[in-house]
Amino acid sequence: MSLTRRAFARNLLATPVAAGGLALTASPSQAAGLSAPVPHAAVKIGRFTVHMLTDGHVDLPYGFFTGQSPEDTAAQATAAHVTRPGDTLRLGFTQYLIDDGARLVLVDTGPAGGIGEHTGKLPGALASLGVAPDDIDAVILTHTHFDHISGAIAGGRAVYGQAEVFVDRRDIAQFTDPGARAAAPDFLQSSFDATADLVRLYPRLQQIQGNQDILPGISTVDLTGHTPGHIGVRIADAGQSMLIVSDMLFHPLLHPERAEVGFVFEQDPAAAQAMRARFFPMAAGDGSLIAATHMPFPGLGRIGRDQGRLTWVNEDWASTL
Ligand SMILES: [Zn+2]
């Protein structure tokens, strides 16, 4: 069933599911008795509709961003007028729901309440579109860091139990390796735990590697670096395309201008930097429409050049097509 038909049916029935979805995204305005719509953006890529849904956001201290000192990040934030209380940068968690008219493919599943108090909104966002977890036909996980897979295993169960789940085998190898776990810092342990849960709860997990066709018009792209099995998702039809690049860019203050800036979760900082240094100029050269999980909602934009400097250019978006 297409998403449009599902949403139509949901509107006709005004189901309690939708009301439950709104409850999951309670905000101060709702507490005051006002109803806040769930943030939603959509874009057409040929026959595909790509819906952008947020699981929430987190504010992270400058020290989480490696490759330059927190003082450098502070100076850049001050110059750009984006300082926040607590010397933090705000990162979003956008998930991408691809509708090809017959199937629904979800890219990443969010931290699901596991990071700060402002996450866990994806189930409500899906419900607002009339989509239940069992309606998802496939899930592509761009890598097995906690904030991308936790929503698939929330509550100790396979949340997307009807879906075929795709993940790169290099991340499964890394994040189920006892030696790698022993060598990893405390803050990465949750990603090892979550990967173990993923393997246990999804016995039919499809382990792929790098560039692979998933469905007609949907393929994965090797972006190894941020993690060994970090992949993007390419959607292409009728001469249009979009590349979901997950953790290639973290915040417009830092990326794409500073490829040397990484994230404290990266276990091989040199590999992560090398991929950014290769990818950013390439994307600036071909003008690809890209979508990045942690950039400001809906994470949709292009990499441009301004007198030799690489810049992030937001793409226009709308909540209705
Ligand atoms: Zn991430």
Coordinates of C-alpha atoms and ligand atoms in Angstrom, one line a residue:
M1 CA 0.0 0.0 0.0
S2 CA 1.4 3.4 -0.8
L3 CA 2.0 5.9 2.0
T4 CA -0.6 8.3 0.5
R5 CA -3.3 5.6 0.7
R6 CA -2.3 4.8 4.2
A7 CA -2.4 8.4 5.3
F8 CA -5.7 8.8 3.5
A9 CA -7.1 5.8 5.4
R10 CA -5.8 7.2 8.7
N11 CA -7.4 10.6 8.1
L12 CA -10.7 9.0 7.3
L13 CA -10.6 6.9 10.5
A14 CA -9.0 9.5 12.7
T15 CA -7.5 6.5 14.6
P16 CA -6.3 6.5 18.1
V17 CA -2.8 5.5 16.7
A18 CA -2.4 9.1 15.5
A19 CA -3.4 10.4 18.9
G20 CA -0.8 8.1 20.5
G21 CA 1.8 9.4 18.0
L22 CA 1.2 13.0 19.1
A23 CA 1.4 12.0 22.7
L24 CA 4.9 10.6 22.1
T25 CA 6.1 14.0 20.9
A26 CA 4.8 15.9 23.8
S27 CA 6.3 19.4 23.9
P28 CA 5.8 22.4 26.2
S29 CA 3.1 23.8 23.8
Q30 CA 1.2 20.6 24.1
A31 CA 1.5 20.7 27.9
A32 CA -0.3 24.1 27.6
G33 CA -3.1 22.4 25.7
L34 CA -1.9 23.3 22.2
S35 CA -1.3 20.6 19.6
A36 CA 2.2 20.7 18.0
P37 CA 2.5 19.1 14.5
V38 CA 5.2 16.5 14.1
P39 CA 8.1 18.0 12.0
H40 CA 8.0 16.5 8.5
A41 CA 9.6 17.4 5.2
A42 CA 9.3 15.6 1.9
V43 CA 11.0 15.6 -1.5
K44 CA 10.3 13.9 -4.7
I45 CA 13.1 12.0 -6.5
G46 CA 11.5 10.6 -9.7
R47 CA 8.9 8.1 -8.6
F48 CA 10.2 8.1 -5.0
T49 CA 8.9 10.2 -2.2
V50 CA 11.5 10.7 0.5
H51 CA 10.0 11.7 3.9
M52 CA 12.3 13.3 6.5
L53 CA 11.4 12.6 10.1
T54 CA 13.2 13.6 13.2
D55 CA 13.8 11.5 16.3
G56 CA 14.9 14.7 18.1
H57 CA 18.2 16.5 18.9
V58 CA 21.0 16.7 21.3
D59 CA 23.4 19.5 22.3
L60 CA 27.0 18.3 22.4
P61 CA 30.0 20.0 24.0
Y62 CA 32.7 21.3 21.8
G63 CA 35.1 18.7 23.1
F64 CA 33.1 15.9 21.2
F65 CA 34.5 17.3 18.0
T66 CA 38.0 16.2 17.3
G67 CA 40.7 17.4 15.0
Q68 CA 40.7 20.9 16.4
S69 CA 40.7 22.2 20.0
P70 CA 37.5 23.1 21.8
E71 CA 38.9 26.6 21.9
D72 CA 39.1 26.7 18.1
T73 CA 35.5 25.5 17.9
A74 CA 34.5 28.1 20.4
A75 CA 36.1 30.8 18.4
Q76 CA 34.4 29.6 15.2
A77 CA 31.0 29.5 17.0
T78 CA 31.5 33.0 18.3
A79 CA 32.5 34.3 14.9
A80 CA 29.4 32.7 13.3
H81 CA 27.1 33.8 16.1
V82 CA 26.0 30.3 16.9
T83 CA 27.1 30.1 20.6
R84 CA 24.8 28.2 22.8
P85 CA 24.6 27.9 26.6
G86 CA 27.1 25.3 27.8
D87 CA 29.3 25.7 24.8
T88 CA 27.5 23.1 22.7
L89 CA 26.5 22.5 19.1
R90 CA 23.1 21.1 18.4
L91 CA 22.9 17.9 16.4
G92 CA 19.7 16.6 14.9
F93 CA 18.7 13.0 14.3
T94 CA 16.8 12.9 11.0
Q95 CA 15.6 9.6 9.6
Y96 CA 14.7 9.1 6.0
L97 CA 11.6 7.1 4.9
I98 CA 11.6 6.2 1.2
D99 CA 8.2 5.4 -0.4
D100 CA 8.4 3.9 -3.9
G101 CA 4.7 3.6 -4.2
A102 CA 4.7 -0.1 -3.1
R103 CA 7.3 -0.4 -0.4
L104 CA 8.5 1.7 2.5
V105 CA 12.2 1.7 3.3
L106 CA 13.5 3.4 6.4
V107 CA 17.1 4.7 6.6
D108 CA 18.3 4.6 10.2
T109 CA 16.2 4.4 13.3
G110 CA 17.4 7.1 15.7
P111 CA 18.6 7.0 19.3
A112 CA 15.1 6.3 20.5
G113 CA 15.3 8.2 23.8
G114 CA 18.7 6.9 24.6
I115 CA 20.5 10.2 24.1
G116 CA 19.2 13.0 26.2
E117 CA 15.7 14.0 26.9
H118 CA 14.8 15.3 23.4
T119 CA 15.0 12.0 21.4
G120 CA 12.5 9.2 20.8
K121 CA 10.2 11.0 18.5
L122 CA 10.5 8.8 15.4
P123 CA 7.6 6.4 16.3
G124 CA 5.3 9.4 16.7
A125 CA 6.5 10.9 13.5
L126 CA 5.8 7.7 11.6
A127 CA 2.4 7.4 13.2
S128 CA 1.6 10.9 12.1
L129 CA 2.0 9.7 8.5
G130 CA -0.2 6.7 9.3
V131 CA 2.8 4.3 9.3
A132 CA 3.1 1.6 11.9
P133 CA 6.5 -0.1 12.5
D134 CA 5.2 -3.3 10.9
D135 CA 4.4 -1.4 7.7
I136 CA 8.1 -0.9 7.1
D137 CA 9.3 -3.3 4.4
A138 CA 13.1 -2.6 4.7
V139 CA 15.5 -0.8 7.0
I140 CA 18.9 0.2 5.9
L141 CA 21.3 1.0 8.8
T142 CA 24.1 3.4 7.7
H143 CA 26.3 2.2 10.5
T144 CA 26.0 0.6 14.0
H145 CA 26.6 3.6 16.2
F146 CA 24.0 3.7 18.9
D147 CA 22.2 6.8 17.6
H148 CA 21.4 5.1 14.3
I149 CA 20.3 1.6 15.4
S150 CA 18.8 2.0 18.9
G151 CA 15.4 2.6 17.5
A152 CA 15.4 -0.8 15.9
I153 CA 16.0 -2.6 19.2
A154 CA 14.1 -0.3 21.6
G155 CA 12.5 -2.2 24.5
G156 CA 14.6 -5.2 23.8
R157 CA 12.6 -6.3 20.8
A158 CA 12.8 -6.2 17.0
V159 CA 10.8 -2.9 16.5
Y160 CA 10.7 -3.4 12.7
G161 CA 10.0 -7.1 12.9
Q162 CA 8.4 -7.3 9.4
A163 CA 11.3 -5.6 7.7
E164 CA 14.4 -6.9 5.9
V165 CA 17.2 -5.2 7.7
F166 CA 20.4 -4.3 5.8
V167 CA 23.7 -3.4 7.5
D168 CA 27.4 -3.5 6.4
R169 CA 29.2 -6.6 7.6
R170 CA 32.3 -4.6 8.5
D171 CA 30.4 -2.8 11.2
I172 CA 28.9 -6.1 12.5
A173 CA 32.5 -7.5 12.6
Q174 CA 33.9 -4.4 14.4
F175 CA 31.1 -4.0 16.9
T176 CA 30.8 -7.7 17.9
D177 CA 34.5 -8.1 18.3
P178 CA 35.5 -8.6 22.0
G179 CA 39.0 -7.2 21.4
A180 CA 37.6 -4.0 19.8
R181 CA 35.1 -3.7 22.6
A182 CA 37.8 -4.0 25.3
A183 CA 39.9 -1.3 23.5
A184 CA 36.9 1.0 23.1
P185 CA 36.2 3.9 25.5
D186 CA 33.2 3.8 27.8
F187 CA 31.1 6.1 25.7
L188 CA 31.2 3.6 22.8
Q189 CA 30.1 0.6 24.8
S190 CA 26.4 1.3 24.1
S191 CA 27.1 0.9 20.4
F192 CA 28.7 -2.6 21.1
D193 CA 25.7 -3.5 23.2
A194 CA 23.2 -2.3 20.6
T195 CA 25.0 -4.2 17.8
A196 CA 24.8 -7.4 19.9
D197 CA 21.1 -6.8 20.3
L198 CA 20.6 -6.1 16.7
V199 CA 22.3 -9.4 15.7
R200 CA 20.3 -11.3 18.3
L201 CA 16.9 -9.7 17.6
Y202 CA 17.1 -9.8 13.8
P203 CA 18.3 -13.4 12.9
R204 CA 17.6 -12.7 9.2
L205 CA 19.9 -9.6 9.2
Q206 CA 21.2 -9.0 5.7
Q207 CA 24.9 -8.3 6.0
I208 CA 26.1 -6.4 2.9
Q209 CA 29.3 -4.6 2.0
G210 CA 29.9 -1.2 0.5
N211 CA 28.2 -0.6 -2.9
Q212 CA 25.2 -2.8 -3.3
D213 CA 21.7 -2.7 -5.0
I214 CA 19.0 -3.0 -2.4
L215 CA 15.8 -2.4 -4.4
P216 CA 15.3 -0.9 -7.9
G217 CA 16.5 2.6 -7.7
I218 CA 17.9 2.2 -4.1
S219 CA 21.5 1.3 -3.5
T220 CA 24.1 1.6 -0.8
V221 CA 27.4 3.5 -1.3
D222 CA 30.6 2.8 0.5
L223 CA 31.6 5.7 2.8
T224 CA 33.9 3.8 5.0
G225 CA 35.8 5.9 7.6
H226 CA 33.4 7.2 10.3
T227 CA 33.0 3.5 11.0
P228 CA 34.5 0.6 9.0
G229 CA 31.1 -0.2 7.5
H230 CA 29.7 3.3 7.2
I231 CA 27.5 3.4 4.1
G232 CA 25.3 6.0 2.3
V233 CA 22.0 5.3 0.5
R234 CA 21.5 6.5 -3.1
I235 CA 18.0 7.0 -4.5
A236 CA 17.8 7.5 -8.2
D237 CA 15.0 7.6 -10.8
A238 CA 14.2 9.5 -14.0
G239 CA 17.4 11.5 -14.0
Q240 CA 17.0 12.7 -10.4
S241 CA 19.0 11.4 -7.4
M242 CA 19.7 12.0 -3.8
L243 CA 22.4 10.6 -1.6
I244 CA 21.8 10.0 2.1
V245 CA 25.3 10.3 3.6
S246 CA 24.6 9.8 7.3
D247 CA 27.6 10.9 9.4
M248 CA 29.7 12.5 6.7
L249 CA 28.8 16.0 8.0
F250 CA 27.9 16.9 11.6
H251 CA 27.2 20.6 11.8
P252 CA 27.4 23.5 9.3
L253 CA 29.9 25.3 11.5
L254 CA 32.3 22.5 10.9
H255 CA 31.4 20.8 7.7
P256 CA 32.1 20.7 4.8
E257 CA 34.7 23.4 5.3
R258 CA 36.9 21.5 7.8
A259 CA 37.4 17.9 6.7
E260 CA 39.9 17.5 9.5
V261 CA 37.2 17.9 12.2
G262 CA 35.8 14.6 13.3
F263 CA 33.8 13.1 16.1
V264 CA 35.0 11.5 19.3
F265 CA 33.1 8.2 18.3
E266 CA 35.5 7.7 15.4
Q267 CA 37.9 4.8 16.2
D268 CA 40.0 5.4 13.1
P269 CA 40.1 9.2 12.9
A270 CA 42.5 9.2 9.9
A271 CA 40.2 7.0 7.9
A272 CA 37.2 9.2 8.7
Q273 CA 39.1 12.3 7.7
A274 CA 40.4 10.7 4.5
M275 CA 36.8 9.9 3.4
R276 CA 35.6 13.4 4.3
A277 CA 38.5 15.0 2.4
R278 CA 37.7 12.8 -0.6
F279 CA 33.9 13.1 -0.5
F280 CA 33.4 16.9 0.1
P281 CA 35.2 18.1 -3.0
M282 CA 33.6 15.4 -5.0
A283 CA 30.1 16.4 -3.9
A284 CA 30.9 20.1 -4.5
G285 CA 32.0 19.1 -8.0
D286 CA 28.9 17.2 -9.1
G287 CA 26.3 19.2 -7.1
S288 CA 24.7 16.2 -5.6
L289 CA 21.6 16.6 -3.5
I290 CA 22.7 15.1 -0.2
A291 CA 21.0 14.5 3.1
A292 CA 23.0 14.2 6.4
T293 CA 21.5 12.8 9.6
H294 CA 22.9 15.4 12.0
M295 CA 22.7 18.6 10.0
P296 CA 19.9 21.0 10.8
F297 CA 16.5 19.4 10.0
P298 CA 15.8 18.1 7.5
G299 CA 19.5 17.7 6.8
L300 CA 19.0 18.3 3.1
G301 CA 21.5 20.4 1.1
R302 CA 24.4 20.6 -1.3
I303 CA 28.1 21.3 -1.0
G304 CA 29.0 24.5 -2.8
R305 CA 32.2 26.5 -3.3
D306 CA 32.7 30.1 -2.3
Q307 CA 36.1 31.4 -3.4
G308 CA 37.7 28.1 -2.8
R309 CA 35.9 27.5 0.5
L310 CA 33.5 24.6 0.7
T311 CA 30.1 25.6 2.0
W312 CA 26.9 24.0 3.0
V313 CA 23.9 25.2 1.1
N314 CA 20.4 24.3 2.4
E315 CA 18.1 22.8 -0.1
D316 CA 14.5 24.2 -0.3
W317 CA 12.1 21.8 1.4
A318 CA 8.4 21.6 2.1
S319 CA 6.1 19.5 4.2
T320 CA 3.7 19.0 1.4
L321 CA 4.5 18.2 -2.2
Ligands
ZN1 ZN 25.5 9.6 14.1

